[in-house]
C-alpha cells in the first residue's frame, strides 16, 4: 500500500516518528512526539493523527479477520493479567477500545467522537495513554500481519524497519 494520500504528510510523519520511537522502546519519546504535534498543530490535527492510527489498526484487524469473515476478539486485561469487561477498564483503555471498535464497524464519526471527548475532558496523562495504546496496537497488528504475509500500510512498515 502507498502512504495514505488522504492524510497530510505532516500527520503521517508525526505518526511515523512516534511509531519508530515506541518500536525502539522509547515510549516517553513517542508520546512526547505526539503531544508536541497536538500542541503545535491543534486539536483537529491531533484528532486526525489518532484517528489515522486507529483506522490503520482497524484495517489490519479486518485483514487478520479474513476481511470480516473470521472473528477477531478484543480482550482487556487488568494489571494482574485478569480479563475485565471493557466498561471496567481504565478510562483511557475504554476510550481506545471503543475508538477501535467504532472504526472496525465502519463508524468513523463515533471513533472521532471518542477521541474528541478524550482530548477535551481527559487529563493529559490519560490522553497520552490513549495515544500509547494506539501506537502499541499499530505495532502489534503490523507485526502479526507481516508474520502472516498480509498487507501493512507502507508508511507503517517504513517506520518500523
XYZ file of N, CA and C in Angstrom, residues 21-107:
261
model
N 9.799 5.589 17.478
C 10.275 5.755 18.855
C 9.756 4.640 19.753
N 8.466 4.353 19.660
C 7.895 3.318 20.518
C 8.473 1.951 20.155
N 8.648 1.701 18.880
C 9.218 0.427 18.432
C 10.636 0.252 18.971
N 11.345 1.368 19.144
C 12.706 1.329 19.683
C 12.712 1.273 21.206
N 11.527 1.186 21.808
C 11.437 1.111 23.260
C 11.446 2.457 23.956
N 11.290 3.512 23.182
C 11.315 4.864 23.735
C 9.880 5.394 23.863
N 9.111 4.775 24.774
C 7.700 5.128 24.941
C 7.499 6.602 25.257
N 8.314 7.125 26.153
C 8.175 8.532 26.543
C 8.398 9.442 25.342
N 9.428 9.158 24.556
C 9.708 9.971 23.373
C 8.555 9.881 22.370
N 7.963 8.700 22.242
C 6.839 8.527 21.313
C 5.668 9.404 21.720
N 5.324 9.369 23.000
C 4.200 10.174 23.479
C 4.549 11.660 23.403
N 5.779 12.002 23.721
C 6.192 13.412 23.630
C 6.066 13.924 22.201
N 6.412 13.078 21.220
C 6.275 13.485 19.812
C 4.814 13.762 19.466
N 3.934 12.862 19.894
C 2.515 13.039 19.580
C 1.925 14.220 20.352
N 2.340 14.394 21.586
C 1.853 15.515 22.389
C 2.335 16.844 21.805
N 3.602 16.896 21.410
C 4.142 18.116 20.794
C 3.402 18.427 19.497
N 3.111 17.381 18.722
C 2.350 17.576 17.478
C 0.991 18.181 17.803
N 0.320 17.639 18.812
C -1.007 18.141 19.187
C -0.927 19.600 19.632
N 0.101 19.929 20.412
C 0.250 21.305 20.886
C 0.567 22.258 19.737
N 1.413 21.802 18.794
C 1.806 22.648 17.657
C 0.691 22.803 16.627
N -0.010 21.702 16.353
C -0.955 21.683 15.236
C -2.412 21.869 15.657
N -2.700 21.701 16.929
C -4.066 21.899 17.401
C -4.851 20.603 17.526
N -6.011 20.731 18.166
C -6.824 19.557 18.486
C -7.341 18.841 17.243
N -7.716 19.581 16.193
C -8.250 18.929 14.995
C -7.226 17.990 14.357
N -5.988 18.458 14.236
C -4.965 17.605 13.620
C -4.534 16.490 14.569
N -4.568 16.750 15.877
C -4.270 15.688 16.841
C -5.324 14.591 16.727
N -6.582 15.002 16.577
C -7.662 14.035 16.386
C -7.422 13.231 15.120
N -7.057 13.895 14.038
C -6.795 13.204 12.770
C -5.633 12.233 12.888
N -4.607 12.618 13.623
C -3.452 11.735 13.826
C -3.877 10.459 14.545
N -4.627 10.623 15.621
C -5.061 9.443 16.372
C -6.052 8.619 15.560
N -6.960 9.288 14.848
C -7.913 8.546 14.007
C -7.188 7.748 12.936
N -6.130 8.326 12.371
C -5.379 7.617 11.332
C -4.787 6.330 11.915
N -4.234 6.399 13.119
C -3.677 5.191 13.739
C -4.771 4.151 13.981
N -5.902 4.583 14.531
C -6.994 3.638 14.779
C -7.561 3.091 13.472
N -7.595 3.912 12.430
C -8.072 3.452 11.122
C -7.150 2.374 10.560
N -5.840 2.587 10.708
C -4.878 1.578 10.239
C -5.019 0.293 11.060
N -5.213 0.441 12.379
C -5.437 -0.745 13.215
C -6.679 -1.488 12.756
N -7.735 -0.746 12.477
C -8.979 -1.343 12.012
C -8.770 -2.111 10.716
N -8.024 -1.523 9.796
C -7.754 -2.197 8.520
C -6.980 -3.493 8.746
N -6.015 -3.448 9.667
C -5.232 -4.652 9.942
C -6.072 -5.702 10.662
N -6.969 -5.268 11.554
C -7.881 -6.211 12.221
C -8.749 -6.895 11.169
N -9.263 -6.116 10.230
C -10.096 -6.690 9.159
C -9.296 -7.673 8.322
N -8.059 -7.332 8.006
C -7.199 -8.223 7.228
C -6.940 -9.514 7.991
N -6.621 -9.382 9.275
C -6.370 -10.571 10.098
C -7.630 -11.409 10.263
N -8.786 -10.766 10.231
C -10.061 -11.466 10.352
C -10.589 -11.910 9.012
N -9.707 -12.098 8.043
C -10.067 -12.551 6.690
C -11.150 -11.670 6.080
N -10.938 -10.356 6.200
C -11.874 -9.420 5.600
C -13.221 -9.399 6.302
N -13.264 -9.836 7.530
C -14.500 -9.810 8.293
C -15.197 -11.149 8.372
N -14.653 -12.169 7.685
C -15.307 -13.483 7.707
C -14.910 -14.313 8.923
N -13.789 -13.957 9.554
C -13.352 -14.666 10.760
C -13.375 -13.675 11.923
N -13.915 -14.057 13.060
C -13.986 -13.119 14.183
C -12.618 -12.800 14.765
N -12.478 -11.569 15.206
C -11.285 -11.133 15.911
C -11.764 -10.694 17.283
N -11.200 -11.275 18.332
C -11.653 -10.989 19.693
C -10.789 -9.900 20.319
N -11.471 -8.926 20.931
C -10.771 -7.879 21.675
C -10.868 -8.235 23.153
N -9.745 -8.224 23.829
C -9.724 -8.525 25.250
C -9.011 -7.405 25.985
N -9.483 -7.116 27.181
C -8.880 -6.101 28.032
C -8.473 -6.785 29.328
N -7.256 -6.489 29.780
C -6.733 -7.116 30.992
C -6.379 -6.054 32.018
N -6.522 -6.417 33.295
C -6.114 -5.506 34.358
C -4.623 -5.682 34.614
N -4.117 -4.978 35.625
C -2.680 -5.020 35.928
C -2.197 -6.400 36.357
N -3.123 -7.242 36.817
C -2.758 -8.591 37.245
C -2.886 -9.626 36.133
N -3.253 -9.180 34.917
C -3.391 -10.095 33.791
C -4.750 -10.771 33.712
N -5.689 -10.316 34.528
C -7.036 -10.888 34.522
C -7.910 -10.132 33.522
N -8.638 -10.878 32.684
C -9.513 -10.237 31.706
C -10.646 -9.508 32.430
N -10.926 -8.286 31.965
C -12.007 -7.496 32.545
C -12.931 -7.002 31.434
N -14.217 -6.793 31.752
C -15.121 -6.208 30.759
C -14.636 -4.808 30.372
N -14.882 -4.409 29.144
C -14.428 -3.106 28.657
C -14.883 -1.986 29.585
N -16.133 -2.068 30.058
C -16.661 -0.994 30.901
C -15.982 -0.893 32.261
N -15.212 -1.911 32.640
C -14.489 -1.873 33.911
C -13.009 -1.516 33.725
N -12.586 -1.330 32.498
C -11.195 -0.964 32.217
C -10.961 0.500 32.594
N -9.699 0.868 32.722
C -9.360 2.268 32.982
C -9.906 3.136 31.852
N -10.312 4.371 32.151
C -10.915 5.239 31.122
C -10.117 5.360 29.817
N -8.776 5.526 29.863
C -8.062 5.629 28.582
C -8.148 4.345 27.749
N -8.131 3.209 28.422
C -8.237 1.929 27.705
C -9.628 1.789 27.106
N -10.647 2.157 27.875
C -12.022 2.131 27.350
C -12.135 3.002 26.101
N -11.561 4.194 26.177
C -11.610 5.102 25.030
C -10.940 4.466 23.818
N -9.765 3.885 24.017
C -9.037 3.266 22.904
C -9.828 2.103 22.316
N -10.371 1.246 23.168
C -11.131 0.085 22.688
C -12.381 0.549 21.937
N -13.100 1.497 22.512
C -14.321 1.984 21.852
C -14.006 2.657 20.527
N -12.896 3.375 20.471
C -12.494 4.022 19.221
C -12.181 2.971 18.166
N -11.402 1.968 18.542
C -11.060 0.913 17.589
C -12.305 0.147 17.147
N -13.169 -0.190 18.081
C -14.389 -0.919 17.714
C -15.269 -0.096 16.768
N -15.359 1.202 17.017
C -16.138 2.056 16.114
C -15.545 2.015 14.709
N -14.222 2.122 14.611
C -13.560 2.058 13.301
C -13.769 0.696 12.640
N -13.625 -0.367 13.414
C -13.802 -1.719 12.866
C -15.206 -1.873 12.279
N -16.176 -1.234 12.920
C -17.562 -1.330 12.449
C -17.920 -0.227 11.455
N -16.923 0.502 10.985
C -17.141 1.497 9.944
C -17.785 2.790 10.414
N -17.788 3.038 11.710
C -18.407 4.249 12.245
C -17.321 5.247 12.637
